[in-house]
CSV table of C-alpha atoms and ligand atoms in Angstrom, one decimal:
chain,number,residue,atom,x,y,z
A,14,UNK,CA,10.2,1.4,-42.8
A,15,UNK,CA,14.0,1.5,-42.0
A,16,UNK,CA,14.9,-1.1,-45.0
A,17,UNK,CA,18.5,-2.1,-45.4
A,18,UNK,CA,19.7,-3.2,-49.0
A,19,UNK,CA,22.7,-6.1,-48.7
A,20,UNK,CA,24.3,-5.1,-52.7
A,21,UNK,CA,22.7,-1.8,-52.7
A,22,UNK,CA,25.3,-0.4,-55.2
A,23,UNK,CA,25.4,-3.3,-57.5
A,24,UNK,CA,23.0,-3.7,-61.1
A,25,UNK,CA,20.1,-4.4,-59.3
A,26,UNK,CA,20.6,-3.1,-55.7
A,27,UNK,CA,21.5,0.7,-56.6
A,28,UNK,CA,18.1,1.5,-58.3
A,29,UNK,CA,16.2,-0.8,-55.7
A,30,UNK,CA,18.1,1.4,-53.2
A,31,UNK,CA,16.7,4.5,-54.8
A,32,UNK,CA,13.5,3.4,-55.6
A,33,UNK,CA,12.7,2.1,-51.6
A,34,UNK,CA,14.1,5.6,-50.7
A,35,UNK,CA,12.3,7.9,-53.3
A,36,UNK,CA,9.1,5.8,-51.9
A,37,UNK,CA,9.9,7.0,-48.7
A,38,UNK,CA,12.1,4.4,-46.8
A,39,UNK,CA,15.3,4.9,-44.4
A,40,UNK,CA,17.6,2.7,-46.8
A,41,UNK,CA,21.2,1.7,-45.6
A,42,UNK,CA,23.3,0.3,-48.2
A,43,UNK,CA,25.8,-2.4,-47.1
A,44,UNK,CA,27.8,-3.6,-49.6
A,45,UNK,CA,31.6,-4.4,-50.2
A,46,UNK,CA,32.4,-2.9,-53.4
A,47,UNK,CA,33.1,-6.5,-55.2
A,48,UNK,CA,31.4,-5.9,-58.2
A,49,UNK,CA,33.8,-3.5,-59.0
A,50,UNK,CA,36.7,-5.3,-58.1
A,51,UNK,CA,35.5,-8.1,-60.5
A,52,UNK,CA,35.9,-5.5,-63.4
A,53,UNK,CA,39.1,-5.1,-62.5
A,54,UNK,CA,39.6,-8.8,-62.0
A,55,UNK,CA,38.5,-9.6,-65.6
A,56,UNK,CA,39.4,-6.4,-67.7
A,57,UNK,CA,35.9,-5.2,-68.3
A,58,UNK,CA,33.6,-2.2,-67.8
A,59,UNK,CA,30.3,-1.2,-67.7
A,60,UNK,CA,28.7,0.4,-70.5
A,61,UNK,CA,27.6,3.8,-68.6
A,62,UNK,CA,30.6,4.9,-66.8
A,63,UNK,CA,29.8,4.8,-62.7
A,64,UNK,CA,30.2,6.9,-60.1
A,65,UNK,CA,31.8,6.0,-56.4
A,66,UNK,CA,29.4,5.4,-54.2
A,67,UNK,CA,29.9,8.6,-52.6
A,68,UNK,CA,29.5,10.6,-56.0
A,69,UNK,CA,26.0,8.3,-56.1
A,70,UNK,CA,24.9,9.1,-52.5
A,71,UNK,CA,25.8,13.1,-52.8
A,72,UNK,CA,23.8,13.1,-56.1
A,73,UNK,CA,21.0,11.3,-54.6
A,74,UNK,CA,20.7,13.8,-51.5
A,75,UNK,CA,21.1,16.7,-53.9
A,76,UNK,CA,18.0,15.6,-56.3
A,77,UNK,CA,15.9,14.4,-53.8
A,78,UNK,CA,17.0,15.6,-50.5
A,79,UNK,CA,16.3,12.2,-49.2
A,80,UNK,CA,20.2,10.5,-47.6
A,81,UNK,CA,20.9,6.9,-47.6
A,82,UNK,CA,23.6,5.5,-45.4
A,83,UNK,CA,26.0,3.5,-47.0
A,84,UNK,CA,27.8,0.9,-44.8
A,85,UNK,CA,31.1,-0.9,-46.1
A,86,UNK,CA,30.2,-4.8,-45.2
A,87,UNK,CA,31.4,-7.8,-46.6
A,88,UNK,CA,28.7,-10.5,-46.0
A,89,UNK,CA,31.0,-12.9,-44.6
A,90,UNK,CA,32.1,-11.1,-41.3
A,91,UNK,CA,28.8,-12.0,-39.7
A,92,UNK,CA,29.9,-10.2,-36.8
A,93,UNK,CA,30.1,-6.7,-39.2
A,94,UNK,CA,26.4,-8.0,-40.2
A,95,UNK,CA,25.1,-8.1,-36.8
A,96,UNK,CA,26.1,-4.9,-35.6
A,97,UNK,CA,24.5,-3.2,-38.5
A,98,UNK,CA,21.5,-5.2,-38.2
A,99,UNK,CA,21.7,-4.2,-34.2
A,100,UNK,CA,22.4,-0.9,-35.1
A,101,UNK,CA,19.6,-0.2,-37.5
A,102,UNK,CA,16.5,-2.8,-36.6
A,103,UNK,CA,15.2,-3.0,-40.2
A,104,UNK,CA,11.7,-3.8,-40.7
A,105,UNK,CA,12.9,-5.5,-43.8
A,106,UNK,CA,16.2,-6.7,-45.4
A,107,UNK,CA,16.8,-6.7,-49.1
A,108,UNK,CA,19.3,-9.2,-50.2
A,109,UNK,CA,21.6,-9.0,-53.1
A,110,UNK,CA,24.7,-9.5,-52.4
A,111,UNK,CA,26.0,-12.5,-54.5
A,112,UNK,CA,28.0,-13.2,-56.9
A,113,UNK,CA,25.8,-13.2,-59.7
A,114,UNK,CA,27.5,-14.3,-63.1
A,115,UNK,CA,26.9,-18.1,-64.1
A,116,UNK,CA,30.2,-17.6,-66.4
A,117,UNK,CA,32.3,-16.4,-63.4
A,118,UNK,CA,31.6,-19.2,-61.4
A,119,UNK,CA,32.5,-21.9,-64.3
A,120,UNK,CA,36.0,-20.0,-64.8
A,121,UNK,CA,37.8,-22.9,-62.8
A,122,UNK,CA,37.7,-24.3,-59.2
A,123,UNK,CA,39.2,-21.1,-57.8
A,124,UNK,CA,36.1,-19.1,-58.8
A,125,UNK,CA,32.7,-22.0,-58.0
A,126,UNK,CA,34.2,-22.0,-54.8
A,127,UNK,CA,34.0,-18.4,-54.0
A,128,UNK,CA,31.0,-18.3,-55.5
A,129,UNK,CA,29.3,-21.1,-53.6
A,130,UNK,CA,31.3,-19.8,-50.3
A,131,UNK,CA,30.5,-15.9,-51.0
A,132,UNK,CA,26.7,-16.6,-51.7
A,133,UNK,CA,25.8,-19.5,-49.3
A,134,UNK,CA,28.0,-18.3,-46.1
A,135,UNK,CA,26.9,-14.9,-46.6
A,136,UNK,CA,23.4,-15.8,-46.8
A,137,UNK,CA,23.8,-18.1,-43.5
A,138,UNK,CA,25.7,-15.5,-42.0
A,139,UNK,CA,22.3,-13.0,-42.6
A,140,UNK,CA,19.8,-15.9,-41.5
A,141,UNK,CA,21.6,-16.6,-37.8
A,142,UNK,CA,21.7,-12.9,-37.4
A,143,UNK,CA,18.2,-12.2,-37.5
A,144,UNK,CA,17.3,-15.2,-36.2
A,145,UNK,CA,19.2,-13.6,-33.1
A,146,UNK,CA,19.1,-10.0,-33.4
A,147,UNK,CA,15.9,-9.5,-34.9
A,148,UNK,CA,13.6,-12.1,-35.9
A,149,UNK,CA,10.9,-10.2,-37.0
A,150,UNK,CA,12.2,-8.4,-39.5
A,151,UNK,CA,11.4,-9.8,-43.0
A,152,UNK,CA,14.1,-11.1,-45.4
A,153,UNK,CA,13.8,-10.6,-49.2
A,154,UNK,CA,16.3,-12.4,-51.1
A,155,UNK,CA,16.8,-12.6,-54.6
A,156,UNK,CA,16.9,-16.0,-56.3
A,157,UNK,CA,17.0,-16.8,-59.5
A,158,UNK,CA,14.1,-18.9,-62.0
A,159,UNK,CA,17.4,-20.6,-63.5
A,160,UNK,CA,17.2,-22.8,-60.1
A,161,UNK,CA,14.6,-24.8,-61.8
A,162,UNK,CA,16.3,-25.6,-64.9
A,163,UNK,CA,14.4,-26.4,-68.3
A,164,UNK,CA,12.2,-29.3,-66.9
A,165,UNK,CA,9.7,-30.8,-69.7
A,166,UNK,CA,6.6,-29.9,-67.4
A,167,UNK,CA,5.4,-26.3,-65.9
A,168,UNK,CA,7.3,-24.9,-63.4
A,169,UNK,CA,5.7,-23.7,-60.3
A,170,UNK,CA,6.6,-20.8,-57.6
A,171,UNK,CA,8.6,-22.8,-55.4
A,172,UNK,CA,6.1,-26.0,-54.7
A,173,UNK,CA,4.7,-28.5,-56.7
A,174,UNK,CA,1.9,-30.7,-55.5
A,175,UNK,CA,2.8,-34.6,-56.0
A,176,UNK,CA,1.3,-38.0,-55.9
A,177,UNK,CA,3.3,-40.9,-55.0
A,178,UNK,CA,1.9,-44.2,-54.6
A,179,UNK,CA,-1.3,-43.2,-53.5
A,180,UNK,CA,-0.3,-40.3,-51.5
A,181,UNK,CA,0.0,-36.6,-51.7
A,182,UNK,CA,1.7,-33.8,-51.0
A,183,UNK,CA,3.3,-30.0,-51.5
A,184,UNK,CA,6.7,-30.3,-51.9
A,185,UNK,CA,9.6,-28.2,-53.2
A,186,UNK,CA,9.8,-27.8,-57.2
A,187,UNK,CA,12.8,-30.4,-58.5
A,188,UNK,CA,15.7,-28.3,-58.8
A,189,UNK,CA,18.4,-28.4,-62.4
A,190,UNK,CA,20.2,-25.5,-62.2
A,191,UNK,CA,22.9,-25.0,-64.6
A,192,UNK,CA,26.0,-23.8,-62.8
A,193,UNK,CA,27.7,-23.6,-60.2
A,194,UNK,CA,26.3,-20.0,-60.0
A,195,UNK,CA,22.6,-21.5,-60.1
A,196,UNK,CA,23.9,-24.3,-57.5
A,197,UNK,CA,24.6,-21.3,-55.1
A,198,UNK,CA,21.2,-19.8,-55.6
A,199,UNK,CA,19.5,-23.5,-55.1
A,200,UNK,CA,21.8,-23.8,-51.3
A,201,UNK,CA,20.2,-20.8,-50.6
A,202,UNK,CA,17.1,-21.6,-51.4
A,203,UNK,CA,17.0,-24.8,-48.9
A,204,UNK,CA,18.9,-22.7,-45.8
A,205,UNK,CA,16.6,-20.4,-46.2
A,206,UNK,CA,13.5,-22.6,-46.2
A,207,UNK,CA,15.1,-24.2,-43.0
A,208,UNK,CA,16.2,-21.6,-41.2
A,209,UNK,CA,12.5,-20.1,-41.8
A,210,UNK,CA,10.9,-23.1,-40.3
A,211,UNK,CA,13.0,-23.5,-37.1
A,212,UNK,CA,13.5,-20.5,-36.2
A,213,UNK,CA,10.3,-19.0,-37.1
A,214,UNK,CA,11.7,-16.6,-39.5
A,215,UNK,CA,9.8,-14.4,-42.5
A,216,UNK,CA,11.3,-15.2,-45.5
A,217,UNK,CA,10.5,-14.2,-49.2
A,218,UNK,CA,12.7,-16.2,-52.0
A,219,UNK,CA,12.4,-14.0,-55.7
A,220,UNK,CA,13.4,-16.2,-58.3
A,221,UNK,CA,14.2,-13.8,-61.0
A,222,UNK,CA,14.5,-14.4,-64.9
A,223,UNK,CA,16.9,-12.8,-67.1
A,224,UNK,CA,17.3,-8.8,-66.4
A,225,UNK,CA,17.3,-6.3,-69.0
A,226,UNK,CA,18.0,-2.7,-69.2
A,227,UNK,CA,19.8,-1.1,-66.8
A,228,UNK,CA,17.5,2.7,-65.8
A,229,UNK,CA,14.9,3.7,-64.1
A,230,UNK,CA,13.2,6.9,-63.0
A,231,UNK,CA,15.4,7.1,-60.3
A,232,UNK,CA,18.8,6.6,-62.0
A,233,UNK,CA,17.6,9.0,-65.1
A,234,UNK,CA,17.5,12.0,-62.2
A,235,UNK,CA,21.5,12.9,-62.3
A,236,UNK,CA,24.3,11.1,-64.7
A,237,UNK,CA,25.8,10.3,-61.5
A,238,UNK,CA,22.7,8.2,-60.7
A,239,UNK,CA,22.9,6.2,-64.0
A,240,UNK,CA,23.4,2.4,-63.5
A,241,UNK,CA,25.5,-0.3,-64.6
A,242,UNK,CA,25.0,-1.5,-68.0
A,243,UNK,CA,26.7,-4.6,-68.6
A,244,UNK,CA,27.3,-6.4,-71.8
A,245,UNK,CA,30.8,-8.7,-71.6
A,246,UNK,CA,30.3,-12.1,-71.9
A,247,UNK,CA,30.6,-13.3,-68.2
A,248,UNK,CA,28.7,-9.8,-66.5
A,249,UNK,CA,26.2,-9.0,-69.1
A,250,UNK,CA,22.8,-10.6,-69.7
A,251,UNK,CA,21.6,-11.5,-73.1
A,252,UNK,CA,19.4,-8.8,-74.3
A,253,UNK,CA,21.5,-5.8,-73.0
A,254,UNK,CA,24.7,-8.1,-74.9
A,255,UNK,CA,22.5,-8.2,-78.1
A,256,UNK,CA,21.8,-4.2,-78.2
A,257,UNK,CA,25.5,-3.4,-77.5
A,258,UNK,CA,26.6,-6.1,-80.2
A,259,UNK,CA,24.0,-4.1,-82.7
A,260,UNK,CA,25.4,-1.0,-82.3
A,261,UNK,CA,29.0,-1.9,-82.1
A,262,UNK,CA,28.4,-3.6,-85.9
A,263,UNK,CA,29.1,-7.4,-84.0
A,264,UNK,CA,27.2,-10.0,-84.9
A,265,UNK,CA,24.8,-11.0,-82.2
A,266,UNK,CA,26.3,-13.9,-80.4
A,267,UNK,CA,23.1,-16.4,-80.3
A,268,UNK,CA,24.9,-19.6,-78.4
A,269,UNK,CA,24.2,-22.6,-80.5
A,270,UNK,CA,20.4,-23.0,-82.3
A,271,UNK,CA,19.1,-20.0,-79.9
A,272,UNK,CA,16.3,-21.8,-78.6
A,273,UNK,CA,16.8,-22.0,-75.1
A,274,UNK,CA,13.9,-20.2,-73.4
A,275,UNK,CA,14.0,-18.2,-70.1
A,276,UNK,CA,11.9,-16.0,-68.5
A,277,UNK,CA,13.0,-12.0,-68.6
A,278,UNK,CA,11.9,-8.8,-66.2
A,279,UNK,CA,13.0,-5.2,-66.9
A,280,UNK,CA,14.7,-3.7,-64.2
A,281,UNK,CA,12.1,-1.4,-63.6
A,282,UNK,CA,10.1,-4.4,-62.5
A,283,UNK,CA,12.8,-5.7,-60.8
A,284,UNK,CA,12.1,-2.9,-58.2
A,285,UNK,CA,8.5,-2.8,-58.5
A,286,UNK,CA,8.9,-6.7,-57.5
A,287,UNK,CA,11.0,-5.7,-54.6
A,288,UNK,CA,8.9,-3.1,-53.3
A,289,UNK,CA,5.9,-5.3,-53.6
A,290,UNK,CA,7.3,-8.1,-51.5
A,291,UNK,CA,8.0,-5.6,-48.7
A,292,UNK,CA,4.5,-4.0,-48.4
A,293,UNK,CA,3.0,-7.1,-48.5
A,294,UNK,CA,5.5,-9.3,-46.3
A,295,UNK,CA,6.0,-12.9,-45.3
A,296,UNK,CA,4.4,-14.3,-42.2
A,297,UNK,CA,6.5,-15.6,-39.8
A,298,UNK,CA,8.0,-18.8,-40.2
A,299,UNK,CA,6.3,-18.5,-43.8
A,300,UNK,CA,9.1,-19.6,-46.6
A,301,UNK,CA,7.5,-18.2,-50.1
A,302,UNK,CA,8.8,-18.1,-53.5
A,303,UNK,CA,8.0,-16.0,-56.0
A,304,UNK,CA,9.1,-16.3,-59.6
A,305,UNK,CA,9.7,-12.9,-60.8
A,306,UNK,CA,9.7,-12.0,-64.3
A,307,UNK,CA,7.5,-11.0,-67.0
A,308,UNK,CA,7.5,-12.7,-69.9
A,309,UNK,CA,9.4,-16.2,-71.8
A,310,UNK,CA,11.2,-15.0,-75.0
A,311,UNK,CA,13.7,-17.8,-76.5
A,312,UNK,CA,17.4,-16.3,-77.5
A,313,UNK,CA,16.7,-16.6,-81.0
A,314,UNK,CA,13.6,-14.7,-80.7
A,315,UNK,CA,15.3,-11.8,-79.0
A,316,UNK,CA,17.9,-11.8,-81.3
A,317,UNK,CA,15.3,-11.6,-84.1
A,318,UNK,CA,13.9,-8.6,-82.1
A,319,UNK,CA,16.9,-6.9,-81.6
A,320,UNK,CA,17.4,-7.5,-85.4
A,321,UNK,CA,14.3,-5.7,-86.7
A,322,UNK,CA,14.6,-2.8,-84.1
A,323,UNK,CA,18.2,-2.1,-84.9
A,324,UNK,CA,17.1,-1.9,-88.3
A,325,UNK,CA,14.4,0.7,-87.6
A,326,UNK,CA,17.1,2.9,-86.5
A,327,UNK,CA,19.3,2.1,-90.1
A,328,UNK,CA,21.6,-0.3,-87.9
A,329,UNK,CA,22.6,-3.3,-90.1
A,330,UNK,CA,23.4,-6.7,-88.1
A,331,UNK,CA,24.1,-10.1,-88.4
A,332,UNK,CA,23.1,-13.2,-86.0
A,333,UNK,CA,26.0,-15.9,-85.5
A,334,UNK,CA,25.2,-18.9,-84.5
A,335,UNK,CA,28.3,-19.6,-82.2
A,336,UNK,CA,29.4,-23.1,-80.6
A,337,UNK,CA,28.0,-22.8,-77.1
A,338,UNK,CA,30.2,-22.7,-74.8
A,339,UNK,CA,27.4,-23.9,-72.1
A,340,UNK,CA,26.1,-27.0,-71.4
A,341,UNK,CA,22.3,-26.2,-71.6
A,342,UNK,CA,19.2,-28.0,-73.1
A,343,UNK,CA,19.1,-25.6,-77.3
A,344,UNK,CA,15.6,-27.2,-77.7
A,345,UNK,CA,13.0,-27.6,-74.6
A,346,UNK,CA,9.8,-26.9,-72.9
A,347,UNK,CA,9.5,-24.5,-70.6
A,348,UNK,CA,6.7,-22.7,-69.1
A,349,UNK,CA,6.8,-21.2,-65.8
A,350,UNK,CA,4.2,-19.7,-63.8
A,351,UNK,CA,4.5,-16.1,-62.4
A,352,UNK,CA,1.0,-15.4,-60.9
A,353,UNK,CA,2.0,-14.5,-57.2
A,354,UNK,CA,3.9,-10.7,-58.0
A,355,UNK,CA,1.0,-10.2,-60.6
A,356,UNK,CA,-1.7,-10.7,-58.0
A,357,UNK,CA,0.3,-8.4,-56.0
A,358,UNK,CA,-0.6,-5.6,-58.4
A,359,UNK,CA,2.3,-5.5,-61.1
A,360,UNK,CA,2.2,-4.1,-64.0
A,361,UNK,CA,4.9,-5.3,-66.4
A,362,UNK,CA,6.9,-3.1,-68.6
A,363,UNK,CA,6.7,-5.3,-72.0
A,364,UNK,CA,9.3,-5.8,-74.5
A,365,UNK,CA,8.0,-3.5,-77.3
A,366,UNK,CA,10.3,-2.6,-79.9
A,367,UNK,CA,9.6,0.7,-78.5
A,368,UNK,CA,11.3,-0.4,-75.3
A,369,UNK,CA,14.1,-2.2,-77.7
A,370,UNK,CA,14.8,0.8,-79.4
A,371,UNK,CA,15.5,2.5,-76.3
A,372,UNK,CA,18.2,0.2,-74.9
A,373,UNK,CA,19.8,0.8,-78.2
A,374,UNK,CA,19.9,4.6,-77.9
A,375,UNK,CA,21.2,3.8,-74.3
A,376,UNK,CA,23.9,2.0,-76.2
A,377,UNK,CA,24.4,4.2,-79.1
A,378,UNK,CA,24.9,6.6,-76.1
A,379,UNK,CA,28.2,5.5,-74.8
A,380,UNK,CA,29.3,3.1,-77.9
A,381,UNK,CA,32.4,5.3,-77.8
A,382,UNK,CA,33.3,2.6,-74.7
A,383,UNK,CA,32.3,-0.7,-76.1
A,384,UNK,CA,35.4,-2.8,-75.6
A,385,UNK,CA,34.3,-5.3,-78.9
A,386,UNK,CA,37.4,-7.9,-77.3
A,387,UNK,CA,34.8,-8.5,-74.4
A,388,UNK,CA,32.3,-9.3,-76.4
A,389,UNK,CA,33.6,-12.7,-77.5
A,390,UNK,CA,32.6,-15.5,-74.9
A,391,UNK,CA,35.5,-17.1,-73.2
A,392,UNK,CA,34.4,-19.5,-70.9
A,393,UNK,CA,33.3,-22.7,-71.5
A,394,UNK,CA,31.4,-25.2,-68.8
A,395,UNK,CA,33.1,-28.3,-70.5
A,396,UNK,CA,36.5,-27.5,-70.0
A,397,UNK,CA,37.2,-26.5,-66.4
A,398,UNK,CA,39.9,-25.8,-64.6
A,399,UNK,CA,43.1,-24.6,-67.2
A,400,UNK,CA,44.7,-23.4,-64.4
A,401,UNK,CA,44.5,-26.8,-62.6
A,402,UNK,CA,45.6,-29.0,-65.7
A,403,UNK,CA,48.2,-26.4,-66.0
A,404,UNK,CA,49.8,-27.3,-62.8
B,27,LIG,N1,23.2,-16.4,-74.3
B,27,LIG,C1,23.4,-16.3,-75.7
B,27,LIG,N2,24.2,-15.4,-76.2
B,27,LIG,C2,24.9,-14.5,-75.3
B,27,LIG,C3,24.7,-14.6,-74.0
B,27,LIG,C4,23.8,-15.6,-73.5
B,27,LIG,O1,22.8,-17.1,-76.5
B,27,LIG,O2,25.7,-13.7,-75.9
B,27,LIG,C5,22.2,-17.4,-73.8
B,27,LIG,C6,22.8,-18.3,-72.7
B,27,LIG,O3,23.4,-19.5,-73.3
B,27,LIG,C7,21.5,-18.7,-71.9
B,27,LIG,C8,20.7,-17.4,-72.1
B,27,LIG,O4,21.2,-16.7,-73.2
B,27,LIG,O5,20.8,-19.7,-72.5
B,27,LIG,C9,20.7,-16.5,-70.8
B,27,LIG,O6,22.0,-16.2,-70.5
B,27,LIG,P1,22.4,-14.9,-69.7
B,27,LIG,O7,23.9,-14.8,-69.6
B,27,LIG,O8,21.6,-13.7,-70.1
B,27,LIG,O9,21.7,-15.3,-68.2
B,27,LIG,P2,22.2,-16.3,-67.1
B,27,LIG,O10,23.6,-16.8,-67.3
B,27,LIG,O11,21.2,-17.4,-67.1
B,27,LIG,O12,22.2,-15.5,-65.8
B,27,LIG,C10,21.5,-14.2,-65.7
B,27,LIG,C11,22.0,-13.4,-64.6
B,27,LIG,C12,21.8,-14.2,-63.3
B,27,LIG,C13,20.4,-14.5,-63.1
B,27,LIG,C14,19.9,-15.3,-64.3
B,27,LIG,C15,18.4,-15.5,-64.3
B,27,LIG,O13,23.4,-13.2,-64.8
B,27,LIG,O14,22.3,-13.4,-62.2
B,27,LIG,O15,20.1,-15.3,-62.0
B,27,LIG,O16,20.1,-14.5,-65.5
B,27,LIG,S1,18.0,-17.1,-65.0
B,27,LIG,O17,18.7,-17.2,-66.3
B,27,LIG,O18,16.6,-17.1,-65.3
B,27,LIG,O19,18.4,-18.1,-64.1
């Protein structure tokens, strides 16, 4: 298939990218190069030290003598989107390109708005552009489980079947997301659904949990390969943040009693997932949702985890309860159902403290770059908008 990956060099489009190419795919990456601007934006750095993208696409061709075209697109010149899509006919787009940091987008107004503007024009820009150039080719877009909130009863994939006043019917889940990051990822969700329906489109929604890890097979070929590892407090995700904080001798940063639960996928399922949805695609006109992750851990648990595997490698640490500087549910229900990718055929990666182990000799790996200053949480969903009170 000719497969074109919108994000391709970000944390989850770069080994997706490789994955869909070492599998035998033309892949075109379009992407802007944000994500790095953002790191210059907010003084922070990946763990693993990144290549260009031309470094990445040289080393790619010179392990596997497979080339991937990259394509320098910003998601919001849709006429930039359409004449790569014209250009190329994919049998299947991969979409990533968001902004995807719920701290980011709760900085102040500035920031939810380009969030919400970057994710949901970008994503309508895509939708019209198929749906005129060509409307065959199936869209994967990544989502996100947070769309659903904490809810005190199972969440579904997507639909929920209801009965009200004597009558039934499928309609979509409730949606609580929990910022304005989430919000974007809930717009999408409904254009998407939409656009599917009128214009006949085939359309694959992956609401996924909480990532961790950052390699893969593909990114362990060449250190120019490796991928983003993450751990600041508006960029990284929990568990990755937990394994730098243990080897950098901080305490790790549970936010308030720790027992908000979420759903978590390795990255290496992340691309499994991915690759799933494309060999077995949408129909047309056919809106699904998958939720995409592997198993529920609560942030207390993890930490706990983290705790006992650092130890096994003689690292001492400390949990700190810190104020949370979110406004989430600390104590809740939740139980989500992930049944459609496992009937596809995955088969997760779990969270052994094997696997735990290993993303702390990742981190032990580069700790020699751990900026601890980024570590400390600075952004806080009650009190938006400094910048505005300040004028
Ligand atoms: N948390 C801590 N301590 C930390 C960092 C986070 O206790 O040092 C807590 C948060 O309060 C939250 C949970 O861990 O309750 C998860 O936070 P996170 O930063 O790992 O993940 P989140 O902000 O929810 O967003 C991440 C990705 C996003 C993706 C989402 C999936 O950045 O792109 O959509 O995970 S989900 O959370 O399932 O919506």
């Amino acid at each position: 298939m000719t497969i074109i990956v919108f994000g391709g060099d970000g944390f989850c489009g770069w080994p997706t990218s490789l994955h869909l190419s070492n599998d035998g795919h033309d892949v075109v990456i379009a992407d802007n190069l944000s994500r790095r601007r953002w790191d210059v934006e907010l003084g922070v750095a990946s763990l693993t030290p990144i290549a260009t993208v031309e470094e990445r696409l040289a080393a790619w061709e010179g392990v596997s003598g497979r080339c991937i075209e990259f394509a320098e697109v910003d998601m919001l010149d849709a006429d930039s989107v359409a004449e790569l899509i014209d250009r190329h006919r994919p049998d299947a787009v991969v979409h990533y390109a968001e902004q995807s940091s719920a701290p980011y987008s709760m900085i102040d107004r500035e920031h939810a708005v380009f969030t919400q503007t970057n994710n949901v024009v970008g994503t309508l820009n895509l939708l019209f552009v198929l749906a005129e150039v060509a409307p065959t080719c199936h869209l994967v877009k990544l989502g996100t489980i947070g769309e659903y909130g904490t809810p005190n009863i199972d969440i579904e994939e997507g639909f929920i079947e209801v009965e009200h006043n004597g009558r039934r019917d499928v309609l979509p889940f409730p949606k609580q997301p929990g910022s304005f990051y989430h919000l974007s990822k809930v717009h999408d969700s409904h254009n998407l659904a939409f656009g599917a329906r009128v214009y006949n489109l085939p359309v694959t929604d992956l609401n996924q949990g909480v990532v961790y890890g950052n390699a893969t097979r593909e990114t362990a070929l060449d250190p120019r390969l490796v991928n983003r590892f993450d751990y600041d407090a508006i960029f990284g995700t929990v568990l990755n943040r937990f394994c730098v904080e243990a080897v950098a001798g901080h305490a790790l940063t549970v936010y308030g009693n720790g027992g908000q639960t979420r759903g978590f996928i390795n990255i290496r399922d992340t691309i499994r997932c991915v690759q799933l949805a494309i060999d077995h695609p949408a129909e047309q006109g056919d809106f699904r949702v998958f939720n995409q992750f592997t198993e529920q851990h609560s942030v207390i648990g993890l930490a706990r985890l983290v705790q006992r595997a650092a130890a096994s490698l003689g690292l001492e640490t400390r949990i700190e309860h810190v104020d949370n500087p979110r406004v989430e549910a600390e104590t809740h229900y939740y139980r989500a159902s992930n049944e459609s990718l496992l009937a596809l055929g995955l088969e997760p990666h779990r969270l052994t403290e094997t696997e735990i182990r290993s993303l702390l000799c990742s981190a032990l790996e580069w700790r020699d770059r751990i900026a601890p200053d980024t570590l400390v949480p600075r952004v806080t969903w009650r009190r938006p908008a400094q910048r505005l009170a300040a004028t």
